[in-house]
Amino acid sequence: MKIKRFFLAAVALLSLSAMAQAQATYTDKDGNEYQFKKHVFINLEGGAQYTLGEAKFKDLISPNVQFGLGYQFNPWFAARLQANGWQSKGGWNGYTEDLKFAPLTQDYKFKYVAPGLDFMFNLSNLFCGWNPNRVFNVTAFIGGGANIGWGNDEVNEISKHIQNVANYNLEYLWDGTKVRPFGRGGVELAFRLSDAVRFIVEGNANILTDKYNSKKAGNPDWYFNALAGLRINLGKTFTKTAKPVAEPEPEPAPAPYVAPAPAPEPQPEPVKVEPLRRDVFFLINSFKIRESEKQKVQEVVNYLNEHPDAKVSVTGYADAGTGNNRINDRLAKQRAAAVVNALTKQYNIPAERIISDSKGSRVQPFAENDKNRVTICIAE
């Protein structure tokens, strides 16, 4: 059973990795190509914390700040070291142990800092594809670390001076400095301000041992943070390649007129048709036909229209310098299919005149690695 679960988890991880590689490029409406780059980022946030307790909601609100240093490994996965802290609160509402005492409502505060590690999953890029110009992104995260608490003086003083509180579940009363593990999860909403800056809104929930707020409740203690601030990307997050502009071809000079010389009637001879080869090149991890390569497809179409009996073989390849056989087999097949779809759907070339194949990265037609991201078309 454990082996089966491990196998399923490995398959899921490989699938997500392949998806991430396929989503690492983007082409905008103007034909510009973007390539994702790994990068470092920092988060600067501030807001408020609500510590779960018995007092009124507003009495358990306290200030909160957070600093994070992270690394974006691919368009959908990042990890960050973060430190969250300032103040937590505890309290009770309307408690009395003896009828001779009036009901007591009390809250108290103490300080903490909680360094930890979060694993972050950009759901927008994972499910909708990477787009460096997207205005809004949703990221889920999960993590944990160590909560370091101190300054718990208020509740210690209260327990000394109020008799009927001393036995009110304060079995976990603590002072000095305490270190406790915590786990957390949350959601981050990011709004793009520029290539380097995002405005972020974050909500996270944190779970700790029952001993955090000094009161014994028989269940874990919780606090919740609502934060807003900035994410600042350090360095370039992508490279951009502008759409190439095709230069107009010069008008051919008219040929001088030469009067034909009389000649005997020619004997008909079989016409030999020379084959045509065109190599359609692609960018890394892409099977989109670029504007600069579409003219080659048009030349194949022109040849087939001029020679009604000719057929074309379309073979896709991938470079051996990147990826692996599974990814490269898929890319090669998609590159061949992209050219076949253009011939049949855009130019109405009958499917029976097309022979399609793909070689992955097992066959390298060119000595230069990058040129093997290609679909080779041979018409004859």
CSV table of C-alpha atoms in Angstrom, one decimal:
chain,number,residue,atom,x,y,z
A,1,MET,CA,0.0,0.0,0.0
A,2,LYS,CA,2.8,2.4,0.9
A,3,ILE,CA,4.6,1.6,-2.4
A,4,LYS,CA,1.4,2.4,-4.3
A,5,ARG,CA,1.1,5.7,-2.6
A,6,PHE,CA,4.7,6.5,-3.2
A,7,PHE,CA,4.3,5.7,-6.9
A,8,LEU,CA,1.2,7.8,-7.2
A,9,ALA,CA,2.9,10.7,-5.5
A,10,ALA,CA,5.9,10.4,-7.9
A,11,VAL,CA,3.7,10.3,-10.9
A,12,ALA,CA,1.9,13.4,-9.7
A,13,LEU,CA,5.2,15.2,-9.1
A,14,LEU,CA,6.5,14.3,-12.6
A,15,SER,CA,3.2,15.5,-14.2
A,16,LEU,CA,3.4,18.8,-12.4
A,17,SER,CA,7.1,19.2,-13.4
A,18,ALA,CA,6.2,18.6,-17.0
A,19,MET,CA,3.4,21.0,-16.8
A,20,ALA,CA,5.7,23.6,-15.3
A,21,GLN,CA,8.2,23.2,-18.2
A,22,ALA,CA,5.5,23.5,-20.8
A,23,GLN,CA,4.2,26.7,-19.1
A,24,ALA,CA,7.6,28.4,-18.9
A,25,THR,CA,7.1,30.3,-22.1
A,26,TYR,CA,4.4,32.8,-23.1
A,27,THR,CA,3.6,34.7,-26.4
A,28,ASP,CA,1.6,37.9,-26.1
A,29,LYS,CA,-1.0,39.2,-28.7
A,30,ASP,CA,1.8,41.1,-30.5
A,31,GLY,CA,3.9,38.0,-31.0
A,32,ASN,CA,6.5,38.8,-28.4
A,33,GLU,CA,8.1,35.7,-26.7
A,34,TYR,CA,8.6,35.6,-22.9
A,35,GLN,CA,10.9,33.0,-21.1
A,36,PHE,CA,10.6,32.5,-17.3
A,37,LYS,CA,13.7,33.0,-15.2
A,38,LYS,CA,14.2,31.8,-11.6
A,39,HIS,CA,14.5,34.7,-9.1
A,40,VAL,CA,14.6,35.8,-5.5
A,41,PHE,CA,11.9,37.9,-3.9
A,42,ILE,CA,11.2,39.6,-0.6
A,43,ASN,CA,7.8,40.2,1.2
A,44,LEU,CA,7.2,43.2,3.5
A,45,GLU,CA,3.8,43.0,5.2
A,46,GLY,CA,1.8,44.4,8.1
A,47,GLY,CA,-1.7,44.0,9.5
A,48,ALA,CA,-3.6,42.5,12.4
A,49,GLN,CA,-3.8,39.2,14.3
A,50,TYR,CA,-6.8,37.5,16.0
A,51,THR,CA,-5.9,35.0,18.7
A,52,LEU,CA,-8.7,32.5,19.3
A,53,GLY,CA,-10.0,32.9,22.8
A,54,GLU,CA,-13.1,33.5,25.0
A,55,ALA,CA,-13.0,37.4,25.2
A,56,LYS,CA,-14.8,39.6,22.8
A,57,PHE,CA,-13.5,39.5,19.2
A,58,LYS,CA,-12.3,43.1,19.2
A,59,ASP,CA,-10.4,42.5,22.5
A,60,LEU,CA,-8.3,39.8,20.9
A,61,ILE,CA,-7.1,41.9,18.0
A,62,SER,CA,-3.4,42.9,18.0
A,63,PRO,CA,-0.8,44.3,15.5
A,64,ASN,CA,1.2,42.0,13.4
A,65,VAL,CA,4.1,42.3,10.9
A,66,GLN,CA,5.8,39.8,8.6
A,67,PHE,CA,9.1,39.7,6.6
A,68,GLY,CA,9.8,37.0,3.9
A,69,LEU,CA,12.7,36.1,1.7
A,70,GLY,CA,11.8,33.6,-1.0
A,71,TYR,CA,13.0,31.9,-4.2
A,72,GLN,CA,10.7,31.2,-7.3
A,73,PHE,CA,11.9,27.9,-8.7
A,74,ASN,CA,9.4,27.8,-11.6
A,75,PRO,CA,6.2,29.6,-12.6
A,76,TRP,CA,4.1,27.7,-10.0
A,77,PHE,CA,6.3,26.7,-7.1
A,78,ALA,CA,8.3,28.9,-4.6
A,79,ALA,CA,9.7,28.6,-1.1
A,80,ARG,CA,10.2,31.4,1.4
A,81,LEU,CA,11.8,31.9,4.8
A,82,GLN,CA,9.5,34.1,6.8
A,83,ALA,CA,9.4,35.7,10.3
A,84,ASN,CA,6.0,36.7,11.6
A,85,GLY,CA,5.5,38.4,15.0
A,86,TRP,CA,4.7,41.2,17.4
A,87,GLN,CA,1.8,40.4,19.8
A,88,SER,CA,-0.7,37.7,20.7
A,89,LYS,CA,-3.6,37.9,23.2
A,90,GLY,CA,-5.6,35.7,25.5
A,91,GLY,CA,-8.7,36.2,27.6
A,92,TRP,CA,-12.0,35.0,29.0
A,93,ASN,CA,-15.4,36.5,29.1
A,94,GLY,CA,-17.9,36.6,32.0
A,95,TYR,CA,-16.3,33.9,34.2
A,96,THR,CA,-17.0,33.5,37.9
A,97,GLU,CA,-16.1,30.6,40.1
A,98,ASP,CA,-18.1,31.7,43.1
A,99,LEU,CA,-21.4,33.6,43.2
A,100,LYS,CA,-19.9,36.1,45.7
A,101,PHE,CA,-17.6,37.3,42.9
A,102,ALA,CA,-18.9,39.4,40.0
A,103,PRO,CA,-18.4,37.8,36.5
A,104,LEU,CA,-15.0,38.6,35.2
A,105,THR,CA,-14.1,39.7,31.7
A,106,GLN,CA,-10.4,39.9,31.1
A,107,ASP,CA,-7.8,39.9,28.3
A,108,TYR,CA,-4.0,40.0,28.3
A,109,LYS,CA,-1.2,40.2,25.8
A,110,PHE,CA,2.2,38.8,25.3
A,111,LYS,CA,4.9,39.0,22.6
A,112,TYR,CA,6.2,36.5,20.1
A,113,VAL,CA,8.2,36.0,16.9
A,114,ALA,CA,7.7,33.0,14.6
A,115,PRO,CA,10.3,32.2,12.0
A,116,GLY,CA,9.4,29.4,9.6
A,117,LEU,CA,9.5,28.0,6.1
A,118,ASP,CA,6.5,28.1,3.6
A,119,PHE,CA,6.0,26.2,0.4
A,120,MET,CA,4.0,28.3,-2.1
A,121,PHE,CA,1.9,27.1,-5.0
A,122,ASN,CA,0.8,29.7,-7.6
A,123,LEU,CA,-2.6,28.3,-8.6
A,124,SER,CA,-3.1,30.9,-11.4
A,125,ASN,CA,0.1,29.8,-13.2
A,126,LEU,CA,-0.5,26.1,-12.4
A,127,PHE,CA,-4.0,25.8,-13.8
A,128,CYS,CA,-4.1,28.8,-16.3
A,129,GLY,CA,-0.6,28.8,-17.6
A,130,TRP,CA,2.2,31.3,-16.9
A,131,ASN,CA,1.6,34.9,-18.0
A,132,PRO,CA,4.1,37.5,-16.8
A,133,ASN,CA,1.6,40.3,-17.6
A,134,ARG,CA,-1.3,38.8,-15.6
A,135,VAL,CA,-2.7,41.4,-13.2
A,136,PHE,CA,-4.0,39.1,-10.5
A,137,ASN,CA,-2.6,35.8,-9.1
A,138,VAL,CA,-3.8,33.5,-6.4
A,139,THR,CA,-1.2,31.5,-4.4
A,140,ALA,CA,-1.8,28.9,-1.7
A,141,PHE,CA,0.9,28.0,0.9
A,142,ILE,CA,1.6,25.6,3.7
A,143,GLY,CA,4.5,25.5,6.2
A,144,GLY,CA,5.7,25.6,9.8
A,145,GLY,CA,8.4,26.7,12.1
A,146,ALA,CA,9.1,27.7,15.7
A,147,ASN,CA,7.0,30.2,17.8
A,148,ILE,CA,9.2,32.0,20.3
A,149,GLY,CA,7.0,33.6,23.0
A,150,TRP,CA,8.0,36.0,25.9
A,151,GLY,CA,6.6,38.9,28.0
A,152,ASN,CA,3.7,36.9,29.5
A,153,ASP,CA,3.7,39.1,32.6
A,154,GLU,CA,0.1,40.4,32.4
A,155,VAL,CA,-1.7,37.0,33.0
A,156,ASN,CA,0.9,36.1,35.7
A,157,GLU,CA,0.0,39.3,37.6
A,158,ILE,CA,-3.7,38.7,37.2
A,159,SER,CA,-3.4,35.1,38.5
A,160,LYS,CA,-1.7,36.4,41.6
A,161,HIS,CA,-4.2,39.1,42.5
A,162,ILE,CA,-7.6,37.7,41.5
A,163,GLN,CA,-8.5,34.7,43.6
A,164,ASN,CA,-11.3,33.2,41.5
A,165,VAL,CA,-9.2,33.3,38.4
A,166,ALA,CA,-6.3,31.2,39.8
A,167,ASN,CA,-8.2,28.0,39.2
A,168,TYR,CA,-9.8,28.9,35.9
A,169,ASN,CA,-7.9,26.6,33.5
A,170,LEU,CA,-4.6,28.4,34.0
A,171,GLU,CA,-2.8,25.1,34.3
A,172,TYR,CA,-0.5,26.1,31.5
A,173,LEU,CA,0.6,29.4,32.9
A,174,TRP,CA,4.1,30.2,31.7
A,175,ASP,CA,6.7,33.0,32.0
A,176,GLY,CA,10.2,33.6,30.6
A,177,THR,CA,10.8,32.5,27.0
A,178,LYS,CA,9.0,29.5,25.5
A,179,VAL,CA,9.7,27.9,22.1
A,180,ARG,CA,6.9,25.8,20.5
A,181,PRO,CA,6.5,24.3,17.0
A,182,PHE,CA,3.7,25.6,14.8
A,183,GLY,CA,2.1,24.7,11.5
A,184,ARG,CA,0.4,27.1,9.2
A,185,GLY,CA,-1.5,27.5,5.9
A,186,GLY,CA,-3.0,30.4,3.9
A,187,VAL,CA,-3.7,32.2,0.7
A,188,GLU,CA,-1.9,35.1,-0.9
A,189,LEU,CA,-3.6,37.4,-3.5
A,190,ALA,CA,-1.1,39.4,-5.6
A,191,PHE,CA,-1.9,42.4,-7.8
A,192,ARG,CA,0.7,43.4,-10.4
A,193,LEU,CA,2.0,47.0,-10.1
A,194,SER,CA,5.1,46.5,-12.4
A,195,ASP,CA,7.5,43.7,-13.5
A,196,ALA,CA,9.3,43.9,-10.1
A,197,VAL,CA,6.5,44.9,-7.6
A,198,ARG,CA,3.3,43.2,-6.5
A,199,PHE,CA,0.7,44.5,-4.0
A,200,ILE,CA,-0.2,41.5,-1.9
A,201,VAL,CA,-3.0,40.6,0.6
A,202,GLU,CA,-2.4,37.5,2.7
A,203,GLY,CA,-4.5,35.6,5.2
A,204,ASN,CA,-2.9,32.7,7.2
A,205,ALA,CA,-4.0,30.4,10.0
A,206,ASN,CA,-1.5,29.1,12.6
A,207,ILE,CA,-1.9,26.1,14.9
A,208,LEU,CA,0.1,25.5,18.1
A,209,THR,CA,0.1,23.4,21.3
A,210,ASP,CA,-2.7,24.1,23.9
A,211,LYS,CA,0.0,25.7,26.2
A,212,TYR,CA,0.4,28.8,24.0
A,213,ASN,CA,-2.2,31.1,25.7
A,214,SER,CA,-1.7,29.8,29.3
A,215,LYS,CA,-5.2,28.3,29.5
A,216,LYS,CA,-5.9,24.6,29.4
A,217,ALA,CA,-8.7,23.9,26.8
A,218,GLY,CA,-8.0,20.3,25.7
A,219,ASN,CA,-7.5,21.4,22.1
A,220,PRO,CA,-4.8,23.2,20.1
A,221,ASP,CA,-4.4,27.0,20.2
A,222,TRP,CA,-4.9,29.1,17.0
A,223,TYR,CA,-4.1,32.6,15.8
A,224,PHE,CA,-5.0,34.1,12.4
A,225,ASN,CA,-3.2,36.9,10.6
A,226,ALA,CA,-4.6,39.3,8.0
A,227,LEU,CA,-1.7,41.2,6.2
A,228,ALA,CA,-1.1,43.5,3.3
A,229,GLY,CA,2.1,44.8,1.8
A,230,LEU,CA,4.5,44.4,-1.2
A,231,ARG,CA,6.3,41.6,-2.9
A,232,ILE,CA,9.5,42.9,-4.6
A,233,ASN,CA,11.2,40.6,-7.2
A,234,LEU,CA,15.0,40.9,-7.2
A,235,GLY,CA,16.5,40.7,-10.7
A,236,LYS,CA,14.8,39.8,-13.9
A,237,THR,CA,11.8,37.4,-13.7
A,238,PHE,CA,11.7,36.7,-17.5
A,239,THR,CA,13.5,37.4,-20.8
A,240,LYS,CA,11.6,38.9,-23.7
A,241,THR,CA,12.2,38.4,-27.4
A,242,ALA,CA,10.5,40.9,-29.6
A,243,LYS,CA,8.6,39.7,-32.7
A,244,PRO,CA,10.9,39.8,-35.7
A,245,VAL,CA,10.0,42.3,-38.4
A,246,ALA,CA,10.2,40.9,-41.9
A,247,GLU,CA,11.9,43.2,-44.4
A,248,PRO,CA,10.0,43.8,-47.7
A,249,GLU,CA,11.5,41.9,-50.6
A,250,PRO,CA,12.8,44.2,-53.5
A,251,GLU,CA,10.8,44.3,-56.7
A,252,PRO,CA,12.5,42.0,-59.3
A,253,ALA,CA,13.9,43.9,-62.4
A,254,PRO,CA,12.0,43.2,-65.6
A,255,ALA,CA,13.8,40.9,-67.9
A,256,PRO,CA,14.7,42.3,-71.3
A,257,TYR,CA,12.7,41.1,-74.3
A,258,VAL,CA,14.4,38.6,-76.5
A,259,ALA,CA,12.7,37.6,-79.7
A,260,PRO,CA,12.4,33.9,-79.9
A,261,ALA,CA,14.4,32.2,-82.6
A,262,PRO,CA,12.5,29.8,-84.8
A,263,ALA,CA,13.0,26.2,-83.7
A,264,PRO,CA,11.7,22.8,-84.7
A,265,GLU,CA,8.8,21.5,-82.8
A,266,PRO,CA,10.1,20.1,-79.5
A,267,GLN,CA,9.5,16.6,-78.6
A,268,PRO,CA,7.7,16.2,-75.3
A,269,GLU,CA,9.9,15.0,-72.5
A,270,PRO,CA,9.0,14.0,-69.0
A,271,VAL,CA,9.2,16.9,-66.5
A,272,LYS,CA,11.4,16.2,-63.5
A,273,VAL,CA,10.1,17.9,-60.4
A,274,GLU,CA,12.8,18.9,-57.9
A,275,PRO,CA,11.9,18.1,-54.2
A,276,LEU,CA,11.4,21.0,-51.8
A,277,ARG,CA,12.7,21.1,-48.2
A,278,ARG,CA,11.9,23.6,-45.5
A,279,ASP,CA,13.0,23.6,-41.9
A,280,VAL,CA,10.6,25.2,-39.4
A,281,PHE,CA,12.4,26.1,-36.2
A,282,PHE,CA,10.9,26.5,-32.7
A,283,LEU,CA,11.9,28.1,-29.4
A,284,ILE,CA,12.8,25.9,-26.4
A,285,ASN,CA,9.8,24.1,-24.8
A,286,SER,CA,7.5,25.5,-27.5
A,287,PHE,CA,5.5,24.1,-30.4
A,288,LYS,CA,4.0,27.4,-31.6
A,289,ILE,CA,4.9,28.4,-35.2
A,290,ARG,CA,6.5,31.8,-35.0
A,291,GLU,CA,5.7,34.6,-37.4
A,292,SER,CA,9.3,34.4,-38.8
A,293,GLU,CA,8.8,30.7,-39.7
A,294,LYS,CA,5.3,30.9,-41.3
A,295,GLN,CA,6.7,31.9,-44.7
A,296,LYS,CA,8.4,28.5,-44.9
A,297,VAL,CA,5.0,26.8,-44.4
A,298,GLN,CA,3.6,29.1,-47.1
A,299,GLU,CA,6.4,28.0,-49.5
A,300,VAL,CA,5.5,24.3,-48.9
A,301,VAL,CA,1.8,25.1,-49.6
A,302,ASN,CA,2.8,26.9,-52.8
A,303,TYR,CA,4.8,23.9,-54.0
A,304,LEU,CA,1.9,21.5,-53.3
A,305,ASN,CA,-0.5,23.8,-55.1
A,306,GLU,CA,1.8,23.9,-58.1
A,307,HIS,CA,2.4,20.2,-58.1
A,308,PRO,CA,-1.0,18.5,-57.5
A,309,ASP,CA,0.6,15.0,-57.4
A,310,ALA,CA,3.2,15.9,-54.8
A,311,LYS,CA,3.1,14.9,-51.2
A,312,VAL,CA,4.9,16.2,-48.1
A,313,SER,CA,6.5,14.4,-45.2
A,314,VAL,CA,6.4,16.4,-41.9
A,315,THR,CA,8.9,15.2,-39.2
A,316,GLY,CA,9.2,16.8,-35.7
A,317,TYR,CA,12.3,16.8,-33.6
A,318,ALA,CA,13.5,18.0,-30.1
A,319,ASP,CA,17.0,18.9,-29.0
A,320,ALA,CA,18.9,16.4,-26.8
A,321,GLY,CA,20.5,19.2,-24.7
A,322,THR,CA,17.4,19.9,-22.6
A,323,GLY,CA,14.5,17.9,-21.1
A,324,ASN,CA,14.3,14.1,-21.2
A,325,ASN,CA,13.0,11.5,-23.7
A,326,ARG,CA,9.4,11.6,-22.4
A,327,ILE,CA,9.2,15.4,-22.6
A,328,ASN,CA,11.1,15.6,-25.9
A,329,ASP,CA,8.9,12.9,-27.5
A,330,ARG,CA,5.9,14.9,-26.7
A,331,LEU,CA,7.4,18.2,-27.9
A,332,ALA,CA,8.5,16.6,-31.2
A,333,LYS,CA,5.1,15.2,-31.8
A,334,GLN,CA,3.4,18.6,-31.0
A,335,ARG,CA,5.8,20.4,-33.4
A,336,ALA,CA,4.9,18.1,-36.3
A,337,ALA,CA,1.2,18.4,-35.4
A,338,ALA,CA,1.5,22.2,-35.4
A,339,VAL,CA,2.7,22.2,-39.1
A,340,VAL,CA,0.2,19.5,-40.1
A,341,ASN,CA,-2.6,21.6,-38.6
A,342,ALA,CA,-1.5,24.7,-40.4
A,343,LEU,CA,-1.4,22.8,-43.8
A,344,THR,CA,-4.8,21.2,-43.4
A,345,LYS,CA,-6.8,23.8,-41.5
A,346,GLN,CA,-5.3,27.1,-42.6
A,347,TYR,CA,-4.4,26.1,-46.2
A,348,ASN,CA,-6.8,23.2,-46.9
A,349,ILE,CA,-4.2,20.8,-48.0
A,350,PRO,CA,-5.8,17.3,-48.0
A,351,ALA,CA,-4.6,15.0,-45.2
A,352,GLU,CA,-3.9,12.2,-47.6
A,353,ARG,CA,-1.1,14.3,-49.2
A,354,ILE,CA,0.7,14.6,-45.8
A,355,ILE,CA,2.9,12.0,-44.1
A,356,SER,CA,3.5,12.9,-40.4
A,357,ASP,CA,6.2,11.5,-38.1
A,358,SER,CA,8.3,12.5,-35.0
A,359,LYS,CA,11.7,11.4,-33.8
A,360,GLY,CA,11.9,13.1,-30.3
A,361,SER,CA,15.6,13.8,-29.4
A,362,ARG,CA,16.8,10.3,-30.4
A,363,VAL,CA,17.7,11.6,-33.9
A,364,GLN,CA,19.5,14.9,-34.2
A,365,PRO,CA,19.5,16.2,-37.8
A,366,PHE,CA,21.8,19.2,-37.0
A,367,ALA,CA,25.2,19.4,-35.3
A,368,GLU,CA,24.1,22.6,-33.5
A,369,ASN,CA,21.9,21.6,-30.5
A,370,ASP,CA,19.4,24.5,-30.7
A,371,LYS,CA,18.6,23.9,-34.4
A,372,ASN,CA,17.2,20.4,-33.5
A,373,ARG,CA,14.0,22.2,-32.1
A,374,VAL,CA,12.6,21.8,-35.6
A,375,THR,CA,10.0,20.3,-38.0
A,376,ILE,CA,11.5,19.3,-41.3
A,377,CYS,CA,9.1,19.3,-44.3
A,378,ILE,CA,10.1,17.6,-47.6
A,379,ALA,CA,7.7,17.9,-50.5
A,380,GLU,CA,8.2,15.9,-53.7
